[in-house]
Amino acid sequence: MTLPVSGAISLGDVNVELQRSATATISMNDSELRTLFATTSGAIGLATGYGKANKFLITIPSNQTNFDLRSYLVANGWNQTSRAEVTINSGVLIYATTTANKGLTVSGSFPNGVQIINNGTIAGHSGNGGGGSNTAGGAGTSGGTALYTTVPLIVTNNGAIRGGGGGGGGGGGVQRYNAGFTYPGGFWQVAGGAGGKGQNATSGNAVGANGATKVFTSEYGTYLGRITGGKGGTGGTWGSAGSNGAGGAVTGNWGAGSVHGGGGGGAAGKSVEGNNNITWVVTGTINGSQT
């Protein structure tokens, strides 16, 4: 609540605003009253409290990475007890730079609650594509989380909260032995292509690379076949898994050896972890699961 903007204000009203009992002992020189009235010294009267509220209002005006909200509030003058109300401006990106980090973390002590009004974008980082290989393609890695909270949180999401895209799986390779009637003979292998990176705050999802190819002919130049590494999978878009990499392939009926499969795509990044702590005023755009 907020103290009246005109008329009578009682010390009981001030107690309630400070989330105390209305009948608790209080004086005009009470330190929390002075903090609420924004008057740390000198003469003070109840009229000084018109329109005052026991909350800390702050706007995030510019991009932030791996953003710990509590640390930011303390560094910007929050007294660590007042209710915190945070507005993220339109066009602002709050994002993670690795999947080990979250785009926005809300944890620690908020004695009188915390509220976020998001008019920008909160985003997790992307998973990496799996490596292409002469054998089985590597798996893509999972996308990262956008918003992580361990405390009760009120969210008005007028913008977007987006988990990172999972990485695409790497393409599988081929290993083949070619008999003496081919040219050239011997053992040959080709690698699959690397998987593409998922989408994140600074780049879109990438298409996987093509695998290598080796063509075989007879000693007279007659086409006999070829071996081709699989194409890497495409990275996932916001809050989506990456695609699996393709397996290697053989054209022609010759030789002996192994054809290997592609790697699996990385899992989608989560939009929210700690969703049971959140009261949603406006849901807005959400990409990725909420757990």
Short mmCIF file of N, CA and C in Angstrom, two decimals, residues 57-192:
data_model
loop_
_atom_site.label_atom_id
_atom_site.label_comp_id
_atom_site.label_asym_id
_atom_site.label_seq_id
_atom_site.Cartn_x
_atom_site.Cartn_y
_atom_site.Cartn_z
N LEU A 57 11.79 1.40 -5.75
CA LEU A 57 11.48 1.38 -7.18
C LEU A 57 12.75 1.58 -7.98
N ILE A 58 12.96 0.72 -8.97
CA ILE A 58 14.16 0.86 -9.79
C ILE A 58 13.86 0.38 -11.22
N THR A 59 14.50 1.04 -12.17
CA THR A 59 14.35 0.70 -13.58
C THR A 59 15.68 0.18 -14.12
N ILE A 60 15.62 -0.88 -14.89
CA ILE A 60 16.81 -1.40 -15.58
C ILE A 60 16.81 -0.81 -16.98
N PRO A 61 17.71 0.15 -17.27
CA PRO A 61 17.63 0.89 -18.53
C PRO A 61 18.50 0.32 -19.65
N SER A 62 19.38 -0.63 -19.32
CA SER A 62 20.34 -1.09 -20.33
C SER A 62 20.57 -2.60 -20.19
N ASN A 63 21.14 -3.20 -21.23
CA ASN A 63 21.37 -4.64 -21.26
C ASN A 63 22.22 -5.10 -20.08
N GLN A 64 21.91 -6.31 -19.59
CA GLN A 64 22.65 -6.90 -18.48
C GLN A 64 22.91 -8.38 -18.81
N THR A 65 24.07 -8.88 -18.37
CA THR A 65 24.40 -10.28 -18.60
C THR A 65 24.56 -11.02 -17.28
N ASN A 66 24.12 -12.29 -17.26
CA ASN A 66 24.27 -13.16 -16.08
C ASN A 66 23.84 -12.38 -14.85
N PHE A 67 22.62 -11.90 -14.86
CA PHE A 67 22.16 -10.81 -13.99
C PHE A 67 21.63 -11.35 -12.66
N ASP A 68 22.30 -11.00 -11.57
CA ASP A 68 21.85 -11.32 -10.22
C ASP A 68 21.10 -10.10 -9.66
N LEU A 69 19.80 -10.24 -9.53
CA LEU A 69 18.99 -9.08 -9.20
C LEU A 69 19.31 -8.50 -7.82
N ARG A 70 19.47 -9.35 -6.82
CA ARG A 70 19.70 -8.84 -5.47
C ARG A 70 20.99 -8.03 -5.40
N SER A 71 22.06 -8.54 -6.00
CA SER A 71 23.33 -7.81 -5.98
C SER A 71 23.19 -6.45 -6.64
N TYR A 72 22.43 -6.40 -7.73
CA TYR A 72 22.24 -5.14 -8.46
C TYR A 72 21.46 -4.15 -7.58
N LEU A 73 20.41 -4.62 -6.91
CA LEU A 73 19.62 -3.72 -6.08
C LEU A 73 20.43 -3.15 -4.93
N VAL A 74 21.20 -4.00 -4.27
CA VAL A 74 22.04 -3.53 -3.16
C VAL A 74 23.04 -2.49 -3.65
N ALA A 75 23.66 -2.76 -4.80
CA ALA A 75 24.64 -1.82 -5.35
C ALA A 75 24.02 -0.49 -5.74
N ASN A 76 22.70 -0.49 -5.95
CA ASN A 76 22.02 0.73 -6.37
C ASN A 76 21.15 1.35 -5.28
N GLY A 77 21.48 1.03 -4.00
CA GLY A 77 20.89 1.76 -2.90
C GLY A 77 19.73 1.11 -2.17
N TRP A 78 19.35 -0.10 -2.53
CA TRP A 78 18.26 -0.77 -1.81
C TRP A 78 18.69 -1.05 -0.37
N ASN A 79 17.77 -0.83 0.57
CA ASN A 79 18.10 -0.99 1.99
C ASN A 79 17.98 -2.44 2.48
N GLN A 80 17.65 -3.36 1.57
CA GLN A 80 17.58 -4.80 1.82
C GLN A 80 16.40 -5.22 2.68
N THR A 81 15.48 -4.30 2.92
CA THR A 81 14.26 -4.65 3.64
C THR A 81 12.99 -4.22 2.90
N SER A 82 13.01 -3.08 2.26
CA SER A 82 11.82 -2.58 1.56
C SER A 82 11.42 -3.53 0.43
N ARG A 83 10.15 -3.48 0.11
CA ARG A 83 9.67 -4.21 -1.06
C ARG A 83 10.38 -3.67 -2.30
N ALA A 84 10.84 -4.57 -3.16
CA ALA A 84 11.55 -4.16 -4.38
C ALA A 84 10.63 -4.31 -5.58
N GLU A 85 10.49 -3.23 -6.34
CA GLU A 85 9.71 -3.25 -7.58
C GLU A 85 10.62 -2.83 -8.72
N VAL A 86 10.83 -3.76 -9.64
CA VAL A 86 11.84 -3.62 -10.69
C VAL A 86 11.16 -3.57 -12.05
N THR A 87 11.49 -2.57 -12.83
CA THR A 87 10.97 -2.46 -14.20
C THR A 87 12.12 -2.61 -15.19
N ILE A 88 11.99 -3.56 -16.11
CA ILE A 88 12.96 -3.74 -17.20
C ILE A 88 12.41 -3.00 -18.41
N ASN A 89 13.16 -2.03 -18.89
CA ASN A 89 12.68 -1.19 -19.98
C ASN A 89 12.50 -1.96 -21.28
N SER A 90 11.63 -1.43 -22.14
CA SER A 90 11.44 -1.99 -23.47
C SER A 90 12.75 -1.96 -24.26
N GLY A 91 13.04 -3.03 -24.96
CA GLY A 91 14.25 -3.11 -25.76
C GLY A 91 15.48 -3.60 -25.01
N VAL A 92 15.38 -3.74 -23.70
CA VAL A 92 16.51 -4.19 -22.88
C VAL A 92 16.60 -5.71 -22.91
N LEU A 93 17.82 -6.23 -23.04
CA LEU A 93 18.10 -7.66 -23.00
C LEU A 93 18.76 -8.01 -21.67
N ILE A 94 18.18 -8.96 -20.98
CA ILE A 94 18.79 -9.53 -19.77
C ILE A 94 19.12 -10.97 -20.15
N TYR A 95 20.41 -11.30 -20.32
CA TYR A 95 20.70 -12.61 -20.92
C TYR A 95 21.95 -13.26 -20.35
N ALA A 96 21.98 -14.57 -20.49
CA ALA A 96 23.13 -15.36 -20.05
C ALA A 96 24.14 -15.48 -21.18
N THR A 97 25.41 -15.55 -20.79
CA THR A 97 26.47 -15.70 -21.80
C THR A 97 27.01 -17.13 -21.86
N THR A 98 26.58 -17.98 -20.93
CA THR A 98 26.91 -19.41 -20.96
C THR A 98 25.70 -20.17 -20.42
N THR A 99 25.62 -21.46 -20.70
CA THR A 99 24.52 -22.24 -20.17
C THR A 99 24.70 -22.54 -18.68
N ALA A 100 25.89 -22.31 -18.15
CA ALA A 100 26.10 -22.47 -16.70
C ALA A 100 25.45 -21.32 -15.92
N ASN A 101 25.17 -20.22 -16.59
CA ASN A 101 24.53 -19.06 -15.97
C ASN A 101 23.06 -18.99 -16.37
N LYS A 102 22.29 -18.25 -15.62
CA LYS A 102 20.91 -17.92 -15.97
C LYS A 102 20.87 -16.50 -16.51
N GLY A 103 19.87 -16.21 -17.33
CA GLY A 103 19.73 -14.83 -17.77
C GLY A 103 19.49 -13.89 -16.60
N LEU A 104 18.54 -14.26 -15.73
CA LEU A 104 18.19 -13.47 -14.55
C LEU A 104 17.99 -14.40 -13.36
N THR A 105 18.70 -14.13 -12.28
CA THR A 105 18.59 -14.91 -11.05
C THR A 105 18.00 -14.04 -9.95
N VAL A 106 16.96 -14.57 -9.29
CA VAL A 106 16.35 -13.88 -8.15
C VAL A 106 16.45 -14.83 -6.96
N SER A 107 17.36 -14.54 -6.06
CA SER A 107 17.56 -15.41 -4.89
C SER A 107 18.07 -14.56 -3.73
N GLY A 108 18.10 -15.17 -2.55
CA GLY A 108 18.52 -14.44 -1.37
C GLY A 108 17.32 -13.88 -0.62
N SER A 109 17.56 -12.90 0.23
CA SER A 109 16.53 -12.37 1.12
C SER A 109 15.84 -11.14 0.53
N PHE A 110 14.51 -11.22 0.42
CA PHE A 110 13.66 -10.09 0.05
C PHE A 110 12.54 -10.04 1.08
N PRO A 111 12.79 -9.44 2.26
CA PRO A 111 11.85 -9.56 3.39
C PRO A 111 10.43 -9.11 3.09
N ASN A 112 10.27 -8.11 2.24
CA ASN A 112 8.94 -7.58 1.95
C ASN A 112 8.52 -7.81 0.50
N GLY A 113 9.17 -8.75 -0.13
CA GLY A 113 8.73 -9.16 -1.46
C GLY A 113 9.46 -8.46 -2.59
N VAL A 114 9.28 -9.03 -3.79
CA VAL A 114 9.92 -8.48 -4.99
C VAL A 114 8.99 -8.69 -6.18
N GLN A 115 8.93 -7.68 -7.01
CA GLN A 115 8.08 -7.71 -8.20
C GLN A 115 8.89 -7.26 -9.40
N ILE A 116 8.68 -7.93 -10.54
CA ILE A 116 9.36 -7.56 -11.78
C ILE A 116 8.32 -7.25 -12.84
N ILE A 117 8.49 -6.09 -13.46
CA ILE A 117 7.69 -5.73 -14.64
C ILE A 117 8.64 -5.79 -15.82
N ASN A 118 8.49 -6.80 -16.65
CA ASN A 118 9.42 -7.01 -17.76
C ASN A 118 8.82 -6.50 -19.06
N ASN A 119 9.41 -5.42 -19.57
CA ASN A 119 9.02 -4.89 -20.88
C ASN A 119 10.05 -5.22 -21.96
N GLY A 120 11.11 -5.94 -21.57
CA GLY A 120 12.16 -6.31 -22.50
C GLY A 120 12.18 -7.80 -22.76
N THR A 121 13.40 -8.37 -22.81
CA THR A 121 13.57 -9.80 -23.05
C THR A 121 14.54 -10.37 -22.03
N ILE A 122 14.14 -11.47 -21.41
CA ILE A 122 14.99 -12.23 -20.50
C ILE A 122 15.30 -13.54 -21.21
N ALA A 123 16.59 -13.87 -21.40
CA ALA A 123 16.94 -14.99 -22.27
C ALA A 123 18.04 -15.86 -21.69
N GLY A 124 17.91 -17.16 -21.91
CA GLY A 124 18.97 -18.11 -21.61
C GLY A 124 19.94 -18.22 -22.77
N HIS A 125 21.08 -18.87 -22.53
CA HIS A 125 22.08 -19.05 -23.56
C HIS A 125 21.77 -20.30 -24.40
N SER A 126 22.41 -20.37 -25.54
CA SER A 126 22.19 -21.48 -26.46
C SER A 126 23.09 -22.67 -26.15
N GLY A 127 22.61 -23.86 -26.52
CA GLY A 127 23.46 -25.04 -26.51
C GLY A 127 24.38 -25.05 -27.71
N ASN A 128 25.51 -25.73 -27.58
CA ASN A 128 26.46 -25.87 -28.69
C ASN A 128 26.12 -27.07 -29.55
N GLY A 129 26.48 -26.99 -30.81
CA GLY A 129 26.29 -28.12 -31.71
C GLY A 129 27.29 -29.23 -31.42
N GLY A 130 26.86 -30.47 -31.64
CA GLY A 130 27.76 -31.60 -31.48
C GLY A 130 28.78 -31.66 -32.60
N GLY A 131 29.93 -32.24 -32.32
CA GLY A 131 30.98 -32.33 -33.32
C GLY A 131 30.70 -33.43 -34.34
N GLY A 132 31.04 -33.16 -35.60
CA GLY A 132 31.01 -34.22 -36.61
C GLY A 132 32.20 -35.15 -36.40
N SER A 133 32.06 -36.40 -36.81
CA SER A 133 33.09 -37.38 -36.51
C SER A 133 33.19 -38.43 -37.60
N ASN A 134 34.38 -39.11 -37.67
CA ASN A 134 34.53 -40.27 -38.55
C ASN A 134 33.69 -41.44 -38.04
N THR A 135 33.38 -41.40 -36.73
CA THR A 135 32.53 -42.43 -36.12
C THR A 135 31.17 -41.80 -35.80
N ALA A 136 30.60 -42.08 -34.64
CA ALA A 136 29.29 -41.51 -34.30
C ALA A 136 29.39 -40.01 -34.06
N GLY A 137 28.38 -39.26 -34.52
CA GLY A 137 28.36 -37.83 -34.32
C GLY A 137 28.15 -37.48 -32.85
N GLY A 138 28.72 -36.36 -32.42
CA GLY A 138 28.57 -35.91 -31.04
C GLY A 138 27.19 -35.33 -30.78
N ALA A 139 26.73 -35.43 -29.55
CA ALA A 139 25.44 -34.87 -29.16
C ALA A 139 25.53 -33.36 -29.00
N GLY A 140 24.47 -32.65 -29.36
CA GLY A 140 24.37 -31.23 -29.05
C GLY A 140 24.13 -31.04 -27.57
N THR A 141 24.49 -29.89 -27.05
CA THR A 141 24.28 -29.62 -25.62
C THR A 141 22.98 -28.84 -25.42
N SER A 142 22.47 -28.89 -24.20
CA SER A 142 21.18 -28.28 -23.87
C SER A 142 21.26 -26.76 -23.83
N GLY A 143 20.15 -26.11 -24.16
CA GLY A 143 20.04 -24.67 -24.00
C GLY A 143 19.92 -24.30 -22.53
N GLY A 144 20.16 -23.04 -22.21
CA GLY A 144 20.16 -22.57 -20.83
C GLY A 144 18.84 -21.92 -20.43
N THR A 145 18.74 -21.63 -19.13
CA THR A 145 17.53 -21.08 -18.51
C THR A 145 17.52 -19.55 -18.55
N ALA A 146 16.34 -18.99 -18.79
CA ALA A 146 16.20 -17.54 -18.82
C ALA A 146 16.04 -16.95 -17.42
N LEU A 147 15.01 -17.36 -16.69
CA LEU A 147 14.68 -16.79 -15.38
C LEU A 147 14.72 -17.88 -14.32
N TYR A 148 15.49 -17.64 -13.27
CA TYR A 148 15.63 -18.60 -12.16
C TYR A 148 15.31 -17.89 -10.87
N THR A 149 14.36 -18.42 -10.10
CA THR A 149 14.03 -17.81 -8.82
C THR A 149 13.87 -18.87 -7.74
N THR A 150 14.37 -18.53 -6.55
CA THR A 150 14.20 -19.39 -5.38
C THR A 150 13.31 -18.73 -4.34
N VAL A 151 12.77 -17.56 -4.65
CA VAL A 151 11.97 -16.80 -3.69
C VAL A 151 10.63 -16.42 -4.34
N PRO A 152 9.62 -16.11 -3.52
CA PRO A 152 8.35 -15.65 -4.07
C PRO A 152 8.56 -14.40 -4.93
N LEU A 153 7.93 -14.41 -6.10
CA LEU A 153 8.19 -13.36 -7.09
C LEU A 153 6.89 -13.08 -7.84
N ILE A 154 6.56 -11.81 -8.00
CA ILE A 154 5.41 -11.39 -8.80
C ILE A 154 5.95 -10.90 -10.14
N VAL A 155 5.41 -11.44 -11.25
CA VAL A 155 5.93 -11.10 -12.58
C VAL A 155 4.81 -10.57 -13.46
N THR A 156 5.03 -9.39 -14.01
CA THR A 156 4.20 -8.85 -15.08
C THR A 156 5.06 -8.88 -16.34
N ASN A 157 4.81 -9.86 -17.20
CA ASN A 157 5.66 -10.05 -18.38
C ASN A 157 4.99 -9.45 -19.61
N ASN A 158 5.31 -8.18 -19.85
CA ASN A 158 4.82 -7.51 -21.05
C ASN A 158 5.74 -7.76 -22.24
N GLY A 159 6.89 -8.40 -22.00
CA GLY A 159 7.86 -8.68 -23.05
C GLY A 159 7.96 -10.17 -23.32
N ALA A 160 9.18 -10.71 -23.22
CA ALA A 160 9.42 -12.12 -23.54
C ALA A 160 10.40 -12.73 -22.55
N ILE A 161 10.16 -13.99 -22.21
CA ILE A 161 11.07 -14.78 -21.38
C ILE A 161 11.37 -16.04 -22.17
N ARG A 162 12.66 -16.25 -22.54
CA ARG A 162 12.99 -17.23 -23.57
C ARG A 162 14.16 -18.13 -23.17
N GLY A 163 13.90 -19.43 -23.12
CA GLY A 163 14.98 -20.38 -22.94
C GLY A 163 15.85 -20.45 -24.18
N GLY A 164 17.13 -20.75 -24.01
CA GLY A 164 18.04 -20.88 -25.15
C GLY A 164 17.72 -22.11 -25.99
N GLY A 165 18.04 -22.04 -27.27
CA GLY A 165 17.84 -23.18 -28.15
C GLY A 165 18.89 -24.26 -27.92
N GLY A 166 18.49 -25.53 -28.03
CA GLY A 166 19.44 -26.63 -27.92
C GLY A 166 20.32 -26.73 -29.15
N GLY A 167 21.53 -27.25 -28.97
CA GLY A 167 22.45 -27.40 -30.10
C GLY A 167 22.07 -28.60 -30.97
N GLY A 168 22.37 -28.49 -32.26
CA GLY A 168 22.12 -29.59 -33.18
C GLY A 168 23.14 -30.71 -33.01
N GLY A 169 22.72 -31.95 -33.24
CA GLY A 169 23.63 -33.08 -33.16
C GLY A 169 24.63 -33.10 -34.31
N GLY A 170 25.82 -33.62 -34.06
CA GLY A 170 26.82 -33.73 -35.10
C GLY A 170 26.51 -34.89 -36.05
N GLY A 171 26.97 -34.77 -37.29
CA GLY A 171 26.76 -35.82 -38.28
C GLY A 171 27.69 -37.01 -38.07
N GLY A 172 27.18 -38.21 -38.35
CA GLY A 172 27.98 -39.42 -38.25
C GLY A 172 28.86 -39.64 -39.47
N GLY A 173 29.95 -40.40 -39.30
CA GLY A 173 30.90 -40.63 -40.39
C GLY A 173 30.79 -42.02 -40.99
N VAL A 174 31.71 -42.28 -41.93
CA VAL A 174 31.80 -43.58 -42.59
C VAL A 174 33.26 -44.01 -42.60
N GLN A 175 33.49 -45.27 -42.30
CA GLN A 175 34.81 -45.89 -42.41
C GLN A 175 34.68 -47.09 -43.34
N ARG A 176 35.50 -47.12 -44.39
CA ARG A 176 35.30 -48.12 -45.45
C ARG A 176 36.64 -48.61 -45.98
N TYR A 177 36.71 -49.93 -46.23
CA TYR A 177 37.90 -50.51 -46.87
C TYR A 177 37.57 -50.82 -48.32
N ASN A 178 38.46 -50.37 -49.22
CA ASN A 178 38.22 -50.54 -50.65
C ASN A 178 39.26 -51.50 -51.23
N ALA A 179 38.76 -52.52 -51.89
CA ALA A 179 39.63 -53.57 -52.43
C ALA A 179 40.49 -53.04 -53.58
N GLY A 180 41.43 -53.85 -54.02
CA GLY A 180 42.40 -53.42 -55.01
C GLY A 180 41.84 -53.05 -56.36
N PHE A 181 40.58 -53.50 -56.66
CA PHE A 181 40.03 -53.16 -57.97
C PHE A 181 39.48 -51.74 -58.02
N THR A 182 39.50 -51.04 -56.89
CA THR A 182 39.08 -49.64 -56.90
C THR A 182 40.32 -48.75 -56.92
N TYR A 183 40.08 -47.49 -57.22
CA TYR A 183 41.20 -46.56 -57.24
C TYR A 183 40.82 -45.31 -56.44
N PRO A 184 41.59 -44.96 -55.44
CA PRO A 184 42.70 -45.76 -54.90
C PRO A 184 42.18 -46.78 -53.90
N GLY A 185 42.87 -47.83 -53.69
CA GLY A 185 42.49 -48.85 -52.73
C GLY A 185 42.91 -48.46 -51.32
N GLY A 186 42.55 -49.31 -50.34
CA GLY A 186 42.95 -49.07 -48.97
C GLY A 186 41.79 -48.65 -48.09
N PHE A 187 42.14 -48.15 -46.90
CA PHE A 187 41.14 -47.76 -45.90
C PHE A 187 40.88 -46.26 -46.00
N TRP A 188 39.58 -45.91 -46.06
CA TRP A 188 39.21 -44.51 -46.16
C TRP A 188 38.10 -44.20 -45.16
N GLN A 189 38.09 -42.95 -44.72
CA GLN A 189 37.02 -42.54 -43.83
C GLN A 189 36.68 -41.07 -44.07
N VAL A 190 35.42 -40.74 -43.84
CA VAL A 190 34.98 -39.35 -43.95
C VAL A 190 34.20 -39.00 -42.68
N ALA A 191 34.22 -37.72 -42.33
CA ALA A 191 33.55 -37.24 -41.11
C ALA A 191 32.23 -36.56 -41.44
N GLY A 192 31.29 -36.65 -40.51
CA GLY A 192 30.07 -35.87 -40.63
C GLY A 192 30.31 -34.41 -40.30
#
